[in-house]
PDB file of C-alpha atoms in Angstrom:
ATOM      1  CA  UNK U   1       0.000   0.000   0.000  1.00 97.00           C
ATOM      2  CA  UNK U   2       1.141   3.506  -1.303  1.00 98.00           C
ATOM      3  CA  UNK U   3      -0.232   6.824   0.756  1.00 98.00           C
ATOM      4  CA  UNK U   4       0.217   9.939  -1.253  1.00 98.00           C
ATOM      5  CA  UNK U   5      -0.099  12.880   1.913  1.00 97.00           C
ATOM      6  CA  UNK U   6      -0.265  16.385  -0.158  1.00 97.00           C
ATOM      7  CA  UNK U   7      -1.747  20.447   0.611  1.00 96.00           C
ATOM      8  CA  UNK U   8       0.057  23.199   0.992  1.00 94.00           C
ATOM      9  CA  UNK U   9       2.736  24.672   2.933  1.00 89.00           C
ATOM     10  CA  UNK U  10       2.376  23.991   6.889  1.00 89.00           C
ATOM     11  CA  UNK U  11      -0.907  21.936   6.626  1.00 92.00           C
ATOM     12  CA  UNK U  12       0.431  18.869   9.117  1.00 90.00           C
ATOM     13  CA  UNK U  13       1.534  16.584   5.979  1.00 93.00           C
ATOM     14  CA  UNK U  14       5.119  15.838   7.470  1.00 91.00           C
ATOM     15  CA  UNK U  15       3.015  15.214  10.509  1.00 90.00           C
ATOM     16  CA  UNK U  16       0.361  12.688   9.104  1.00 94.00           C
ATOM     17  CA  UNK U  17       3.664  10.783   7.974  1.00 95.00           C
ATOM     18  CA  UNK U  18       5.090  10.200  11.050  1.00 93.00           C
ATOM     19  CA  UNK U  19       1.510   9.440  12.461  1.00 93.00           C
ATOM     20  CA  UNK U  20       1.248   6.794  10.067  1.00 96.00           C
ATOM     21  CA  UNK U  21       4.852   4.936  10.726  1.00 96.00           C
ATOM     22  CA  UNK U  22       3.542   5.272  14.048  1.00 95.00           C
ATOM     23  CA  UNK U  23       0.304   3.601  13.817  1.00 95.00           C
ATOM     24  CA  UNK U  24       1.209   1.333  10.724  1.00 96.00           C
ATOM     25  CA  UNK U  25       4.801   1.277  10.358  1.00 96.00           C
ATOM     26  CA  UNK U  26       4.884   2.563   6.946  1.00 97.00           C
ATOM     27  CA  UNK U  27       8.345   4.486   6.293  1.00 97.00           C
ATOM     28  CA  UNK U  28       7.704   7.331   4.553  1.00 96.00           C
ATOM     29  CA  UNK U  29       9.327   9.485   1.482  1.00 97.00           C
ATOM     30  CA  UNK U  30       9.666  13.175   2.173  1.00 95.00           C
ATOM     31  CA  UNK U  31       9.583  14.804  -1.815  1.00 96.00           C
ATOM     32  CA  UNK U  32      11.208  17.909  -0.017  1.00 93.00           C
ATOM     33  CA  UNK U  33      14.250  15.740   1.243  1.00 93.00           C
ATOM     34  CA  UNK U  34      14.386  14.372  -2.339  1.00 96.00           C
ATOM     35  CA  UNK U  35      13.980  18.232  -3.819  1.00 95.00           C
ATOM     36  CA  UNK U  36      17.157  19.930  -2.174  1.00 93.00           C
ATOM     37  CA  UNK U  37      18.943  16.705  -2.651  1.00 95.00           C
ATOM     38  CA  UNK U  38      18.684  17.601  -6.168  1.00 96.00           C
ATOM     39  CA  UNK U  39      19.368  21.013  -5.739  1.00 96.00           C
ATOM     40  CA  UNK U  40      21.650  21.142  -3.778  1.00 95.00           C
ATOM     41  CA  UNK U  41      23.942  18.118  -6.118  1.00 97.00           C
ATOM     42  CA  UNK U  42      23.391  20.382  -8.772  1.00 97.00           C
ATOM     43  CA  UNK U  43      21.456  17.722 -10.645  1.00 96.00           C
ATOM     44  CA  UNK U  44      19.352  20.713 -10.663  1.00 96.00           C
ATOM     45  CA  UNK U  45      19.258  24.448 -11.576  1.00 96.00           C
ATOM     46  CA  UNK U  46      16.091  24.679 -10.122  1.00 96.00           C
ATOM     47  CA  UNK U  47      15.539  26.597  -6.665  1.00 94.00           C
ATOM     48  CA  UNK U  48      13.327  25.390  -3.708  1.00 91.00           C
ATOM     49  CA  UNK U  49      10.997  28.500  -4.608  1.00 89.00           C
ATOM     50  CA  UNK U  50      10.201  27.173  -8.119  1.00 93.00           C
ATOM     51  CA  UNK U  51       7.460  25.577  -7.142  1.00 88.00           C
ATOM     52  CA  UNK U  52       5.326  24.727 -10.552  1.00 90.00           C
ATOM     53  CA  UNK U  53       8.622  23.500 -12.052  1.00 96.00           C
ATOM     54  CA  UNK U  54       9.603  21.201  -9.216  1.00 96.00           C
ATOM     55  CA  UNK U  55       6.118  19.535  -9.687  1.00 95.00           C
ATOM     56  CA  UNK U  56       6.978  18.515 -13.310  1.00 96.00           C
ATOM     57  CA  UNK U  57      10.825  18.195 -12.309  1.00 97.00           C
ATOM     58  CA  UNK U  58      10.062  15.605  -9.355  1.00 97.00           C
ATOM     59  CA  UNK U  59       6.752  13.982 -10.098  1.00 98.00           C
ATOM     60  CA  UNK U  60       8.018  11.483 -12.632  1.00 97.00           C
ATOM     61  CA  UNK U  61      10.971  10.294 -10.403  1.00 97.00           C
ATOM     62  CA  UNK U  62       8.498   9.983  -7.390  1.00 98.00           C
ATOM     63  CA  UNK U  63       5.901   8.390  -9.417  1.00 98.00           C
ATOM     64  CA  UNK U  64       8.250   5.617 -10.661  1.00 98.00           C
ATOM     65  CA  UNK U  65       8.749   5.346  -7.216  1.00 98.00           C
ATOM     66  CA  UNK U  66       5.007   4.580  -6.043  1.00 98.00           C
ATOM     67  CA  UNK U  67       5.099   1.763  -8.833  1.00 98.00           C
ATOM     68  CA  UNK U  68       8.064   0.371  -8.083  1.00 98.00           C
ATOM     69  CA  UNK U  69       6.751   0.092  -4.523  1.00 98.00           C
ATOM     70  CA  UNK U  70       3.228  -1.258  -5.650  1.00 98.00           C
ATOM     71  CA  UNK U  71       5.078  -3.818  -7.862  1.00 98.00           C
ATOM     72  CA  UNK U  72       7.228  -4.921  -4.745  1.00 98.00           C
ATOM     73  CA  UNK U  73       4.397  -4.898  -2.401  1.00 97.00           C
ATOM     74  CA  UNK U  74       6.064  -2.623  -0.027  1.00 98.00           C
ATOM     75  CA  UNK U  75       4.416  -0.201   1.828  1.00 98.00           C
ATOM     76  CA  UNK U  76       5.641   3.655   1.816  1.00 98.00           C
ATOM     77  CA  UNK U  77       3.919   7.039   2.420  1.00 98.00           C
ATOM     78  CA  UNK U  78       4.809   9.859   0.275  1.00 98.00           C
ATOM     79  CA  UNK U  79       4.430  13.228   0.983  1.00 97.00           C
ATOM     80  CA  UNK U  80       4.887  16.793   0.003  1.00 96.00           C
ATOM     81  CA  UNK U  81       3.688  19.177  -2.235  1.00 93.00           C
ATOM     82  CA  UNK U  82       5.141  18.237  -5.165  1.00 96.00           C
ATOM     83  CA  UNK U  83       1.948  15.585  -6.140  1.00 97.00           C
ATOM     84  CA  UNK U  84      -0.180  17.015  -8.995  1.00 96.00           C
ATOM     85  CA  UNK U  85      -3.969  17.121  -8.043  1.00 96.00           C
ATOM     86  CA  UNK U  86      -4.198  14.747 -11.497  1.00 96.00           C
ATOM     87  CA  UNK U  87      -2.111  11.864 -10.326  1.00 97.00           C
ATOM     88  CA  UNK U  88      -3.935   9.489 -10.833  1.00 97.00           C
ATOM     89  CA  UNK U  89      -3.655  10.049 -14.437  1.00 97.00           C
ATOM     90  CA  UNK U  90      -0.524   8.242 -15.160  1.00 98.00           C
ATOM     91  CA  UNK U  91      -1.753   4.662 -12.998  1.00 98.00           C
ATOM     92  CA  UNK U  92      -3.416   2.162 -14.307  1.00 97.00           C
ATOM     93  CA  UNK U  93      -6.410   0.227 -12.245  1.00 97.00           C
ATOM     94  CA  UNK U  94      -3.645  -2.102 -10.731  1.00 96.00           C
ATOM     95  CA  UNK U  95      -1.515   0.228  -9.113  1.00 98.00           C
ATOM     96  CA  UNK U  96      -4.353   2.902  -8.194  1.00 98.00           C
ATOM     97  CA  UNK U  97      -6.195  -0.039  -6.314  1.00 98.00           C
ATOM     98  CA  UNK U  98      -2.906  -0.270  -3.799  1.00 98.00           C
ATOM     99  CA  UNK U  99      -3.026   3.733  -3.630  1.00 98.00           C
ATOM    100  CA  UNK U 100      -4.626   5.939  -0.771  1.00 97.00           C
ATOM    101  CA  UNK U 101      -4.620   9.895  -1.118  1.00 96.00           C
ATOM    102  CA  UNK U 102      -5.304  12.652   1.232  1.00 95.00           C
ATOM    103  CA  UNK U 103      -4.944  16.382   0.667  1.00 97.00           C
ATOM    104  CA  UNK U 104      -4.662  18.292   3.614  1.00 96.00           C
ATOM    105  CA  UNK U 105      -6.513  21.597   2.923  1.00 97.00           C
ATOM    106  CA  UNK U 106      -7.375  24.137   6.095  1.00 96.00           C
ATOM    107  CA  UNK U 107      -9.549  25.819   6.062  1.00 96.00           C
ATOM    108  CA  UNK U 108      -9.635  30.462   5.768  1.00 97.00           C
ATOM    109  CA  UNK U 109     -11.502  30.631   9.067  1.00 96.00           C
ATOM    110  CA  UNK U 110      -9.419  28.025  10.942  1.00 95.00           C
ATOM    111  CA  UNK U 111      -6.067  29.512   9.657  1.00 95.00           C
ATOM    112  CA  UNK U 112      -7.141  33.161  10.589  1.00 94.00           C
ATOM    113  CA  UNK U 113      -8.090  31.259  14.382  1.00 93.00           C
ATOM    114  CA  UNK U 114      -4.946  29.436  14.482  1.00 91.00           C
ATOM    115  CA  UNK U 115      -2.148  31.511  12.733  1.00 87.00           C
ATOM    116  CA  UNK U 116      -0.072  31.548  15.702  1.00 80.00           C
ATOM    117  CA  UNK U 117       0.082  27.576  16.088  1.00 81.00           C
ATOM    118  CA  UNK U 118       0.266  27.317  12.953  1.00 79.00           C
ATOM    119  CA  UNK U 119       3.639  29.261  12.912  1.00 73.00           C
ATOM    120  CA  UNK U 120       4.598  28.062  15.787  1.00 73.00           C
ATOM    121  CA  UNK U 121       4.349  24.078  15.306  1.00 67.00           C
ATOM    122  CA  UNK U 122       5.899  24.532  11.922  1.00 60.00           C
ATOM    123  CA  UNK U 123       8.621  22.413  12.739  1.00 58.00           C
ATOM    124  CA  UNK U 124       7.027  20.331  15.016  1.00 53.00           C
ATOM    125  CA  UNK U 125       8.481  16.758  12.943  1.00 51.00           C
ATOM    126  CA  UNK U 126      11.318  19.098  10.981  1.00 51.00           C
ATOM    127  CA  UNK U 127      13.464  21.605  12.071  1.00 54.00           C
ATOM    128  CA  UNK U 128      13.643  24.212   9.433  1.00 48.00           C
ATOM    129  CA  UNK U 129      16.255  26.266   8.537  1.00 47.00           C
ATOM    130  CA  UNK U 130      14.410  29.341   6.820  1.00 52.00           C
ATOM    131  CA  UNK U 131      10.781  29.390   7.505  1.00 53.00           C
ATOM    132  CA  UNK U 132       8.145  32.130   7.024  1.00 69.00           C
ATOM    133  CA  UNK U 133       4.429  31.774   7.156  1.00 71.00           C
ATOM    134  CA  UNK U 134       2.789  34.163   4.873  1.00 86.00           C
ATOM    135  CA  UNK U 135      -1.179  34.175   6.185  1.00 91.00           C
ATOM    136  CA  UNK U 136      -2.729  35.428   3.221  1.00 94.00           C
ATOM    137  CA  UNK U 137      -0.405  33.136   0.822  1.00 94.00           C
ATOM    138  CA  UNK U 138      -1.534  30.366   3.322  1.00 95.00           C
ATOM    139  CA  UNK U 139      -5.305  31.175   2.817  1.00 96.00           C
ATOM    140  CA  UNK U 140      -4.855  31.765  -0.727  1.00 97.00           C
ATOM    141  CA  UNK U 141      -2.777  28.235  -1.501  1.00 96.00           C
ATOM    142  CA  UNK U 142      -5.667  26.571   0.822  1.00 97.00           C
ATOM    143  CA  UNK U 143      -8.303  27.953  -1.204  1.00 98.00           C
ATOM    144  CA  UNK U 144      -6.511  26.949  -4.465  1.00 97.00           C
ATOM    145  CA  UNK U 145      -6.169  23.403  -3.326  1.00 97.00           C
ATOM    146  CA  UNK U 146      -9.710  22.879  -2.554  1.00 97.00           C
ATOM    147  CA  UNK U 147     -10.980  23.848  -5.999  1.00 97.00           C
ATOM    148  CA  UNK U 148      -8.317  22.122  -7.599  1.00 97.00           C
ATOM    149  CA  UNK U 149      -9.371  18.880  -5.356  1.00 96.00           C
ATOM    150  CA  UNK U 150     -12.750  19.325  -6.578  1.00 96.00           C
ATOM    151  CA  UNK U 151     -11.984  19.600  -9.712  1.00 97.00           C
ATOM    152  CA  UNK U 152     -10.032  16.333  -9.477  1.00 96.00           C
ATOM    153  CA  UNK U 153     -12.244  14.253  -7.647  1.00 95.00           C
ATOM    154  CA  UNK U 154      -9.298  14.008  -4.946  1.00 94.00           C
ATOM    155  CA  UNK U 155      -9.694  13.109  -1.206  1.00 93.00           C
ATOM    156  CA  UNK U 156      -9.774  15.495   0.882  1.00 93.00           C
ATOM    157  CA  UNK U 157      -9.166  16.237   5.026  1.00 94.00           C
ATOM    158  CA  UNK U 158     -10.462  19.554   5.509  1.00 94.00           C
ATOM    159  CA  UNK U 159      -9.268  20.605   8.441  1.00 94.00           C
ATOM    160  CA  UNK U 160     -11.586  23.836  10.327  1.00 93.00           C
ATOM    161  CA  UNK U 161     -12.844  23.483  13.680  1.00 88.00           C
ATOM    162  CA  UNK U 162      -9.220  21.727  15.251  1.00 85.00           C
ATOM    163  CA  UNK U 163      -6.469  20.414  14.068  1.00 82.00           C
ATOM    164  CA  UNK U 164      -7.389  16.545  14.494  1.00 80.00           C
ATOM    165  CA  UNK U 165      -5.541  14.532  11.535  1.00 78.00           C
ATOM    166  CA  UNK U 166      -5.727  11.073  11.400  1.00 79.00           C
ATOM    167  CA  UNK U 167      -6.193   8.315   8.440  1.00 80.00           C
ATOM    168  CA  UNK U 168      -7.642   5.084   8.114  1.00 83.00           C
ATOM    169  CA  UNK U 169      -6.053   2.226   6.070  1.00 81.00           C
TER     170      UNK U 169
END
């Protein structure tokens, strides 16, 4: 079993991965790890704020990936926001049926509530070097994701009232 975590910036997805090698024992695949590894190799002239191009840069080496993992029957979560919102575009019915999604998508009312934990828990799994938290770039991305999850028929945790994530195998 595959589990594709995705949403914007600061939504909790590093978080749902360690939840689920918690609960599951899944090791999981953090595209940003995999991102400045290429950058900073200079297999790469992309920058970590390139983010449109990193989706088409990435996504076929992480998607080769998932199948390889499907094929081997090994279970792995993936996560970052680097997974197009049309994945499943490029599977066929045998791998999708070993694949579990969930976009993490907060929310304008709850991030407006909860700025200030959202800031501050940014690097509650990762410590991070250079961080800023933009509010109305948050809202905006959040907003962006939900129509675009919509439009793709993709799963979605919407997170408003509290920050509760949890998935179900």
């Amino acid at each position: 079993m595959v589990v594709l975590i995705f949403g914007a910036s600061h939504s909790g997805k590093t978080l749902l991965a360690q939840k689920i090698l918690e609960k599951y024992g899944f090791p999981y695949l953090s595209i940003d790890h995999l991102k400045m590894g290429l950058i900073r190799s200079g297999n790469t002239d992309l920058t970590p704020e390139d983010d449109e191009k990193l989706v088409e840069y990435l996504w076929p080496i992480v998607r080769e990936m998932i199948k390889t993992a499907v094929e081997n029957n090994q279970n792995l979560t993936v996560e970052g926001c680097y997974i197009p919102f049309d994945w499943k575009k490029d599977f066929d019915a045998k791998y999708l049926e070993n694949i579990r999604e969930c976009c993490l998508v907060m929310t304008e009312d709850y991030i407006r509530r909860n700025s200030g934990s959202i800031i501050e828990k940014a690097d509650v799994i990762e410590k991070r070097l250079f961080d800023s938290v933009e509010i109305e770039e948050l809202i905006a991305e959040n907003k962006k994701n939900l129509a675009l999850c919509r439009e793709n028929k993709t799963s979605c945790l919407i997170i408003d009232n509290e920050y509760k994530v949890e998935f179900e195998l």
